[in-house]
PDB file of C-alpha atoms in Angstrom:
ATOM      1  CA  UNK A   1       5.960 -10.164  37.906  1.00  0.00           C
ATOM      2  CA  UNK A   2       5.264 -13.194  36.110  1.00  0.00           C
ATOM      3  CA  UNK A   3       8.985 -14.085  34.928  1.00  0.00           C
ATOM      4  CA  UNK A   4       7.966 -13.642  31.009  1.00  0.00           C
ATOM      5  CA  UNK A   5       9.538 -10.496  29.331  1.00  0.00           C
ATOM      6  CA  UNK A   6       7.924  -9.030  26.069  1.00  0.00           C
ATOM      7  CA  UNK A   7       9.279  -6.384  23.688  1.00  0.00           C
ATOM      8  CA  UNK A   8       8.372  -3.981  23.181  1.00  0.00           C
ATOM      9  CA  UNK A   9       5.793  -2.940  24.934  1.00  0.00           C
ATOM     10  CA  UNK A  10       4.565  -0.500  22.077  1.00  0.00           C
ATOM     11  CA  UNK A  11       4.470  -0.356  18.763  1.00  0.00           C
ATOM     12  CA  UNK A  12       3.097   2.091  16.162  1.00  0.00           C
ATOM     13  CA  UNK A  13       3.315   1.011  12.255  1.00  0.00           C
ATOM     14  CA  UNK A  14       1.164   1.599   9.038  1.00  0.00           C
ATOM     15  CA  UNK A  15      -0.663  -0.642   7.165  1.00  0.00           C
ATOM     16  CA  UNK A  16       1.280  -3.018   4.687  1.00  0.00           C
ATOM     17  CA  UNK A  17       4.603  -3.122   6.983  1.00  0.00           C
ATOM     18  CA  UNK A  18       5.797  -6.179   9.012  1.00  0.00           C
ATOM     19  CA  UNK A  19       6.821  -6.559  12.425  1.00  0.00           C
ATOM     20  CA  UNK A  20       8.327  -8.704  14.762  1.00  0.00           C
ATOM     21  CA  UNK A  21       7.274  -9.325  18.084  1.00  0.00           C
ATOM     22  CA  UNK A  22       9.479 -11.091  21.267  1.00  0.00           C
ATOM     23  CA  UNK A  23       9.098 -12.757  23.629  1.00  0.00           C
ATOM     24  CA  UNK A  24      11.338 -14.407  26.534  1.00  0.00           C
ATOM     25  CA  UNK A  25       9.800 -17.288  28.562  1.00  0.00           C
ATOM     26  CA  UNK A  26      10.242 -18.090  32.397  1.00  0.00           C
ATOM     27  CA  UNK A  27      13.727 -19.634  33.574  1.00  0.00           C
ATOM     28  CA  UNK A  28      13.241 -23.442  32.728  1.00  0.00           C
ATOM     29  CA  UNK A  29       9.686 -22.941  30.955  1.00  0.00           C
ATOM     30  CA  UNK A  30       9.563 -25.247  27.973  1.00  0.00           C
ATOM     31  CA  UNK A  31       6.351 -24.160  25.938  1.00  0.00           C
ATOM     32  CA  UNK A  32       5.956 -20.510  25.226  1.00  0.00           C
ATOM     33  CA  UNK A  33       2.254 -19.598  23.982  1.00  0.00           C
ATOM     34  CA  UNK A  34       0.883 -16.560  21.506  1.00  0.00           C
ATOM     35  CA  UNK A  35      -2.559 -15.031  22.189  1.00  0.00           C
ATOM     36  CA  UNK A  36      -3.946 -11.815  20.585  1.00  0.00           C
ATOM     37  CA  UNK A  37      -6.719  -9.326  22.115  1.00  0.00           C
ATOM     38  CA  UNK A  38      -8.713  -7.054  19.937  1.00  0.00           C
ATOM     39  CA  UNK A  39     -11.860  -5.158  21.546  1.00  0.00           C
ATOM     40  CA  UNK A  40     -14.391  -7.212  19.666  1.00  0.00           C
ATOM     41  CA  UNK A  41     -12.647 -10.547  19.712  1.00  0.00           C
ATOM     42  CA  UNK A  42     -11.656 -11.145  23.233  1.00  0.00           C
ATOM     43  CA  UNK A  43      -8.051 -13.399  24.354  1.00  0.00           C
ATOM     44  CA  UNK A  44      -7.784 -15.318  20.958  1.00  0.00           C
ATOM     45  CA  UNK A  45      -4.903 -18.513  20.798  1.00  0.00           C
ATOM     46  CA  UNK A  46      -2.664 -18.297  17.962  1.00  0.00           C
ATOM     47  CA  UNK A  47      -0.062 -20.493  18.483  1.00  0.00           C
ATOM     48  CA  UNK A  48       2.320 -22.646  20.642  1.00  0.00           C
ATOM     49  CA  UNK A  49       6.246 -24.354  20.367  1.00  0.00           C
ATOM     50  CA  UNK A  50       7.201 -26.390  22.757  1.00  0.00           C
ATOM     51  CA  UNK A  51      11.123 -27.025  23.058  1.00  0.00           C
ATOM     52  CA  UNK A  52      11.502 -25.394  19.568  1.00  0.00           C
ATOM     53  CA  UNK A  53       8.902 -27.282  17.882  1.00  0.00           C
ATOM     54  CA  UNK A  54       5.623 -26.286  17.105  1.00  0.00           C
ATOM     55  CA  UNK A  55       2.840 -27.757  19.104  1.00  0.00           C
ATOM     56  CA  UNK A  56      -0.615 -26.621  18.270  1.00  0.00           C
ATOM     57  CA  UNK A  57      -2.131 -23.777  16.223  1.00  0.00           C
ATOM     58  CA  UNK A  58      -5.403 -21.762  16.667  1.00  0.00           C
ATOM     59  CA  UNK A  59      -6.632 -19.289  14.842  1.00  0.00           C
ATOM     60  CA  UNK A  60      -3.007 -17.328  13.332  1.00  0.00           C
ATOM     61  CA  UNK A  61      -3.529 -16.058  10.128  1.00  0.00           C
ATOM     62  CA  UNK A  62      -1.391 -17.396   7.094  1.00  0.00           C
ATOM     63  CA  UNK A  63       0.070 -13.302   7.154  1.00  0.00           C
ATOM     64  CA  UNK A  64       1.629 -14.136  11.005  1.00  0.00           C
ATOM     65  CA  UNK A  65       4.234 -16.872  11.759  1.00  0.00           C
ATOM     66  CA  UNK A  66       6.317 -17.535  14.735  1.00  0.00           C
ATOM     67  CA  UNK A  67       9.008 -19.613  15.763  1.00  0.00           C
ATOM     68  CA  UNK A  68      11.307 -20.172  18.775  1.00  0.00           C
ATOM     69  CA  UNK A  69      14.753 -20.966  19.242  1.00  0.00           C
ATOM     70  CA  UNK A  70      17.363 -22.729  20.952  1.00  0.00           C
ATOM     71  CA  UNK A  71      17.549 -20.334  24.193  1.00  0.00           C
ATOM     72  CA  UNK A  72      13.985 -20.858  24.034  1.00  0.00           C
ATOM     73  CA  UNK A  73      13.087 -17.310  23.000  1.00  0.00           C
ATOM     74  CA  UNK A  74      10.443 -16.810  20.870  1.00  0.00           C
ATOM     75  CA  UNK A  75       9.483 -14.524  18.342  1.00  0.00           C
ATOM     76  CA  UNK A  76       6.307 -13.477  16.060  1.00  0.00           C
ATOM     77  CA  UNK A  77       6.035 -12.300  12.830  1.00  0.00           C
ATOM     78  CA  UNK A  78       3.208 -10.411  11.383  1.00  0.00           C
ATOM     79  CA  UNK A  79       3.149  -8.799   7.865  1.00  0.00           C
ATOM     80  CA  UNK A  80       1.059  -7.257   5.564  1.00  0.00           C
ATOM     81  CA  UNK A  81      -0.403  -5.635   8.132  1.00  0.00           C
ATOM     82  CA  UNK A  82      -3.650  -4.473   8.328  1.00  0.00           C
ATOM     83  CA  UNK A  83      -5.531  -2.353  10.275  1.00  0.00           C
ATOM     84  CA  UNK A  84      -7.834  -4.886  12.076  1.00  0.00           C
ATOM     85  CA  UNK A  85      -4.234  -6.574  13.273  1.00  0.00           C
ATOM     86  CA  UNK A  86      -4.179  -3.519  15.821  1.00  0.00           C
ATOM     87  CA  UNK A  87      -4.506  -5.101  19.385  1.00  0.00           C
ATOM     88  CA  UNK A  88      -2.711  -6.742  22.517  1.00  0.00           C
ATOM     89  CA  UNK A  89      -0.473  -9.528  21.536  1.00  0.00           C
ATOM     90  CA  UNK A  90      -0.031 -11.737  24.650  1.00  0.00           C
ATOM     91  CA  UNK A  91       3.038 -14.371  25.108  1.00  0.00           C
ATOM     92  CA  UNK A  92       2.943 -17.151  27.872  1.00  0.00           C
ATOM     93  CA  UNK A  93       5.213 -19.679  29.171  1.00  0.00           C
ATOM     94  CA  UNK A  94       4.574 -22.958  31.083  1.00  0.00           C
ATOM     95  CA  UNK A  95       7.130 -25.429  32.216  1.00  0.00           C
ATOM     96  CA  UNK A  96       5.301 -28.084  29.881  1.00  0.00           C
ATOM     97  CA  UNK A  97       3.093 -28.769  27.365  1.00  0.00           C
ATOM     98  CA  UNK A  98       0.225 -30.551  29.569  1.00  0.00           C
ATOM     99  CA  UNK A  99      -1.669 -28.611  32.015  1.00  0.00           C
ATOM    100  CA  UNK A 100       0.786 -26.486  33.600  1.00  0.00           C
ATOM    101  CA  UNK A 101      -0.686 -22.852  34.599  1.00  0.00           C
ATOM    102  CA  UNK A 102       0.430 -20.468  31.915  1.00  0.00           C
ATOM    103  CA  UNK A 103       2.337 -17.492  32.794  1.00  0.00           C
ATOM    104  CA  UNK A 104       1.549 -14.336  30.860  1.00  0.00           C
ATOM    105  CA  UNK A 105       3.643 -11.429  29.881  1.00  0.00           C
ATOM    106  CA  UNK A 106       2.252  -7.793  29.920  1.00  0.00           C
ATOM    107  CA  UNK A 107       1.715  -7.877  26.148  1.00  0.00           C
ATOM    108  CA  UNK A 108       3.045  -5.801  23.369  1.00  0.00           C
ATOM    109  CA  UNK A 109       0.738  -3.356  22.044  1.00  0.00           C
ATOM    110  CA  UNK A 110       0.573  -2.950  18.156  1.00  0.00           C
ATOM    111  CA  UNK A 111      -0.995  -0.003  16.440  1.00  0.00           C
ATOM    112  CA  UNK A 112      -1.580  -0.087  12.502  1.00  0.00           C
ATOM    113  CA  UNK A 113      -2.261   3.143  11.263  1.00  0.00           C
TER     114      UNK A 113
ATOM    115  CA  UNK B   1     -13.883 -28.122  25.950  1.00  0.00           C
ATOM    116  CA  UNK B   2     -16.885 -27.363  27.700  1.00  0.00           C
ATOM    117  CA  UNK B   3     -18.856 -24.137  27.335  1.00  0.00           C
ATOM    118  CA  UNK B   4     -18.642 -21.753  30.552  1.00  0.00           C
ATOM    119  CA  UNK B   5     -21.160 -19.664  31.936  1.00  0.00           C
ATOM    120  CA  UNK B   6     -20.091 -16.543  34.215  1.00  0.00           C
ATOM    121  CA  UNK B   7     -22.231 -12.714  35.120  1.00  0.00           C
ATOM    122  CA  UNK B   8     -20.713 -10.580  32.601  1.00  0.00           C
ATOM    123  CA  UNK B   9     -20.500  -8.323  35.996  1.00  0.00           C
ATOM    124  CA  UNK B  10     -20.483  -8.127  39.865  1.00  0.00           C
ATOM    125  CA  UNK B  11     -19.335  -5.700  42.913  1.00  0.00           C
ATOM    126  CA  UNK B  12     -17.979  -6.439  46.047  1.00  0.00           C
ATOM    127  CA  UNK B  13     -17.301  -4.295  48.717  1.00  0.00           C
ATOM    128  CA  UNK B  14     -13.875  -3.533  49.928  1.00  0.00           C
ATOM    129  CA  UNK B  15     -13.098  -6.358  52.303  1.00  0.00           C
ATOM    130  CA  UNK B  16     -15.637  -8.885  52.524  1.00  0.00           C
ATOM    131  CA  UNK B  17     -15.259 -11.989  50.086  1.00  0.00           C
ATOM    132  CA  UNK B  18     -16.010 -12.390  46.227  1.00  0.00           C
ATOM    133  CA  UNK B  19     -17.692 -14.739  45.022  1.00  0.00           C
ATOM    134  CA  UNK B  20     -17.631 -15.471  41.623  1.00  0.00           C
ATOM    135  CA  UNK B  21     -19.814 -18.215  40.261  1.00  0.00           C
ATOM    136  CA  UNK B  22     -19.207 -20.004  36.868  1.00  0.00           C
ATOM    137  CA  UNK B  23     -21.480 -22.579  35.064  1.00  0.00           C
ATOM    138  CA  UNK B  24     -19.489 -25.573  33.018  1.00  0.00           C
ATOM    139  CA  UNK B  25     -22.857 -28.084  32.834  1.00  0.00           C
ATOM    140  CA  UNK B  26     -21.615 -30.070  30.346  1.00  0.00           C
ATOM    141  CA  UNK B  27     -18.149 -30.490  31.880  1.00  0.00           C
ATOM    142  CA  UNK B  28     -16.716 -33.506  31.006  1.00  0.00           C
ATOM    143  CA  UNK B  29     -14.813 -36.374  33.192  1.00  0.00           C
ATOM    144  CA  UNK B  30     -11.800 -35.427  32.169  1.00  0.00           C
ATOM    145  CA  UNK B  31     -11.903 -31.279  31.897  1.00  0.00           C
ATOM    146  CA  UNK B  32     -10.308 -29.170  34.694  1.00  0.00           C
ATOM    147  CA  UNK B  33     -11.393 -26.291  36.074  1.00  0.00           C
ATOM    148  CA  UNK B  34      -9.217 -23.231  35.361  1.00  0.00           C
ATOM    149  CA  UNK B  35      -9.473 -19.359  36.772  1.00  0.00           C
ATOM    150  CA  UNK B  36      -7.505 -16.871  35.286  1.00  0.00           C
ATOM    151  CA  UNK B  37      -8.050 -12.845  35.706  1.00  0.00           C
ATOM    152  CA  UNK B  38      -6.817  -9.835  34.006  1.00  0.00           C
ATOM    153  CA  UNK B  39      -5.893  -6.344  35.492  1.00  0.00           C
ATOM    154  CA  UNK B  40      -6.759  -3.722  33.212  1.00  0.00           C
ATOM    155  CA  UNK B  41      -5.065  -4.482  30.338  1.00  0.00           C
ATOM    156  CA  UNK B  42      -2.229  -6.429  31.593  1.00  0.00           C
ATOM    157  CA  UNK B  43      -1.191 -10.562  30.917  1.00  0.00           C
ATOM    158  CA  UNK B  44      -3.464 -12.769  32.339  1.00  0.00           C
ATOM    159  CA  UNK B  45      -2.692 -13.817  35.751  1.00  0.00           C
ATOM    160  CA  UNK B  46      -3.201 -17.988  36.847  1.00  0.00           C
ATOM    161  CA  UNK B  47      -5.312 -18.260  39.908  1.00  0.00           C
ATOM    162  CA  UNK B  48      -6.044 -21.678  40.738  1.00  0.00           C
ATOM    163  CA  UNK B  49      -7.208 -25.005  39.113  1.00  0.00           C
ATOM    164  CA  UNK B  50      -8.940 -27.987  40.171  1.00  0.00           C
ATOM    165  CA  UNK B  51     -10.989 -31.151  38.864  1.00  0.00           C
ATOM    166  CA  UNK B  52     -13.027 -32.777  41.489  1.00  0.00           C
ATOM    167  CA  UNK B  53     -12.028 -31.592  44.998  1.00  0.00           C
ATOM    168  CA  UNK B  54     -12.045 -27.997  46.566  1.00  0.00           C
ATOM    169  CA  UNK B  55      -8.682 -25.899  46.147  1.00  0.00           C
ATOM    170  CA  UNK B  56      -7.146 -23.548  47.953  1.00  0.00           C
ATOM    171  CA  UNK B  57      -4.216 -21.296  47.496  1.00  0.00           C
ATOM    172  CA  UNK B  58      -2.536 -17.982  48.835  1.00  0.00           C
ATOM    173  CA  UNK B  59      -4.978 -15.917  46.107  1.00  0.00           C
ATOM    174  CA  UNK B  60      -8.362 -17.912  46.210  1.00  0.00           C
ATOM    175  CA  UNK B  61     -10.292 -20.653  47.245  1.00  0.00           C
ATOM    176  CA  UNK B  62     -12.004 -22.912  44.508  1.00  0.00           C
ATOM    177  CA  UNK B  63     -15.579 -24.409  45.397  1.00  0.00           C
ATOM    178  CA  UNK B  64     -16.442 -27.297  42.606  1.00  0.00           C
ATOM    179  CA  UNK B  65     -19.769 -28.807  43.078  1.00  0.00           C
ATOM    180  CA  UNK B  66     -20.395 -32.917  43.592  1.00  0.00           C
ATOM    181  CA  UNK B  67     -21.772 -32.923  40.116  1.00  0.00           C
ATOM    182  CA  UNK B  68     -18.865 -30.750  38.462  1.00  0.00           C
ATOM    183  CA  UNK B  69     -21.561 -28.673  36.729  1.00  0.00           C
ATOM    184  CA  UNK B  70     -20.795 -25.513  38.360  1.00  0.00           C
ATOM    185  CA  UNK B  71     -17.904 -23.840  40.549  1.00  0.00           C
ATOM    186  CA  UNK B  72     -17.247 -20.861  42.639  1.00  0.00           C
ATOM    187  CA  UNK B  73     -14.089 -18.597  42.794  1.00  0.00           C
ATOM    188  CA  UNK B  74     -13.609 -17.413  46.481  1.00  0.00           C
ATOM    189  CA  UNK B  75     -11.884 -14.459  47.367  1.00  0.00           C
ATOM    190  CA  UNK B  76     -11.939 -14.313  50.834  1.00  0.00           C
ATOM    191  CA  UNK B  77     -10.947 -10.785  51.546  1.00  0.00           C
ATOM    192  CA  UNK B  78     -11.178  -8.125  48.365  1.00  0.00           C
ATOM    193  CA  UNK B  79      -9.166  -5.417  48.178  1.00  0.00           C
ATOM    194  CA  UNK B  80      -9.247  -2.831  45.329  1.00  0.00           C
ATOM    195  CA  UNK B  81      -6.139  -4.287  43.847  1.00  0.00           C
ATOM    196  CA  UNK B  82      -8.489  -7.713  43.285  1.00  0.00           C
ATOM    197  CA  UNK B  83     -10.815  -5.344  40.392  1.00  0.00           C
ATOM    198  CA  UNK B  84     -10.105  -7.302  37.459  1.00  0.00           C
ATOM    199  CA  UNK B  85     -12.273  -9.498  34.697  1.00  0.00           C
ATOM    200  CA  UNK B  86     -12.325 -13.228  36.515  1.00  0.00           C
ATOM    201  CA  UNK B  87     -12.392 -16.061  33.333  1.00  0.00           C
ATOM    202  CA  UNK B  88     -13.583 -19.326  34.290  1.00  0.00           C
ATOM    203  CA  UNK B  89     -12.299 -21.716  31.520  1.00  0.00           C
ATOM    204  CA  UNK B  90     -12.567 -25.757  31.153  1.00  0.00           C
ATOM    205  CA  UNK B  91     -10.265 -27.487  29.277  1.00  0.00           C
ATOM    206  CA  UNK B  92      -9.097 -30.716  28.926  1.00  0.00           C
ATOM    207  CA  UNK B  93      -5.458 -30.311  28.206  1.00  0.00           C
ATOM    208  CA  UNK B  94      -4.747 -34.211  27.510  1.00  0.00           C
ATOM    209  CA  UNK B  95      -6.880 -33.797  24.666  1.00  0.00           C
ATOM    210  CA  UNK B  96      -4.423 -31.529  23.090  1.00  0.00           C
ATOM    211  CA  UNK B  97      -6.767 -28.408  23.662  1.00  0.00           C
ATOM    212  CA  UNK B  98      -5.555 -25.313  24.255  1.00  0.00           C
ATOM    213  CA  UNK B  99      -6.809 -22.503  26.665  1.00  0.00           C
ATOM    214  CA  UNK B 100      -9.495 -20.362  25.464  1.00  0.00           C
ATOM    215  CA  UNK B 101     -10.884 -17.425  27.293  1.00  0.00           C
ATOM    216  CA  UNK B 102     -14.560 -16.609  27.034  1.00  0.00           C
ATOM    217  CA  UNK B 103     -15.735 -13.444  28.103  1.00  0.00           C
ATOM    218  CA  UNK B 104     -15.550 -13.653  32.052  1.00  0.00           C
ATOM    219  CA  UNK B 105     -16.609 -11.846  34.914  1.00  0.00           C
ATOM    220  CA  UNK B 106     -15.948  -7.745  35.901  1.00  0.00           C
ATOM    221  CA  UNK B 107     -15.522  -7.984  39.087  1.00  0.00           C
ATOM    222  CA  UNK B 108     -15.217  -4.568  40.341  1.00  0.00           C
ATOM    223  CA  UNK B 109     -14.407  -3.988  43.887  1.00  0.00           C
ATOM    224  CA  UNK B 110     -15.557  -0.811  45.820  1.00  0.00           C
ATOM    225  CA  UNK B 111     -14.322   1.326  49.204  1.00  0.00           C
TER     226      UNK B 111
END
């Protein structure tokens, strides 16, 4: 168990419809991390806060957005969906923002149909 | 970050060590070496990290060359549970760069 908590774990939505996706980091983890996994595109970054701020941005499409708060929570957005959104969204925590190991929850698993 | 080379696939039988091997030949001074693996599906799980010198931990032993161009991820006893896609990734997180998995290693470990 890697300490990070995701919910939920499954989610099943049509096309057009927004979602929100959560995410709670280790105890005393500072930066919390977004990834997404689709079949053809592998572990792709999207975004990272650190202490409620955002840090650094990959690849998140203007249609996604994320934030985290105070308790150090963190949530993302993602609307308009479409069906090429349908994958594994990953969140990670790590005590910092240098090169501490990430921690990885077990995902959350969106559908679009 | 440099580029990393792994097999796309290796097997191991039940018990004796893995060894995974990962090519980073135009690793830079100031780029660690980072293993992470993935269970079927599940978060990524950290294994071990290192920049010049061997590492060792309770999961795996990390092998990096004198010249830093290549490194080997050591499991020294594999048991079914270790079947899993291995990523070697190096990144040099003072530069502000994030991690980015390529597409790894399936290790698949057999009775």
């Amino acid at each position: 168990d890697s300490g990070v908590t995701q919910t939920p774990k499954h989610l099943i939505t049509a096309t057009g419809q927004r979602v929100t996706l959560r995410c709670s980091p280790r105890s005393g983890d500072l930066s919390v991390y977004w990834y997404q996994q689709s079949l053809d595109q592998g572990l792709q970054f999207l975004i990272q806060y650190y202490n409620g701020e955002e840090r650094a941005k990959g690849n998140i499409l203007e249609r996604f957005s994320a934030q985290q708060f105070p308790d150090l929570h963190s949530e993302l957005n993602l609307s308009s969906l479409e069906l090429g959104d349908s994958a594994l969204y990953f969140c990670a925590s790590s005590e910092g923002g240098g090169g501490s190991p990430l921690h990885f929850g077990n995902g959350t698993r969106l559908t679009v149909t | 970050d440099a580029k990393t080379t792994q097999p796309t696939s290796m097997d191991c039988a039940e018990g004796r060590a893995a060894n995974l091997p990962c090519n980073h030949s135009t690793i830079s001074g100031n780029e660690y070496v980072y293993w992470y693996r993935q269970i079927h599906s599940q978060g990524p799980q950290y294994i071990i990290h290192g920049l010049k010198n061997n590492e060792t931990n309770e999961m795996a032993s990390l092998i990096i060359t004198e010249d830093r161009k290549s490194s080997t991820l050591i499991l020294p006893h594999a048991t079914l549970r270790d079947t899993a896609v291995y990523y070697c990734i190096a990144y040099n997180y003072n530069a502000g760069n994030m991690l980015t998995f390529g597409g790894g290693t399936r290790l698949m470990v057999k009775p």
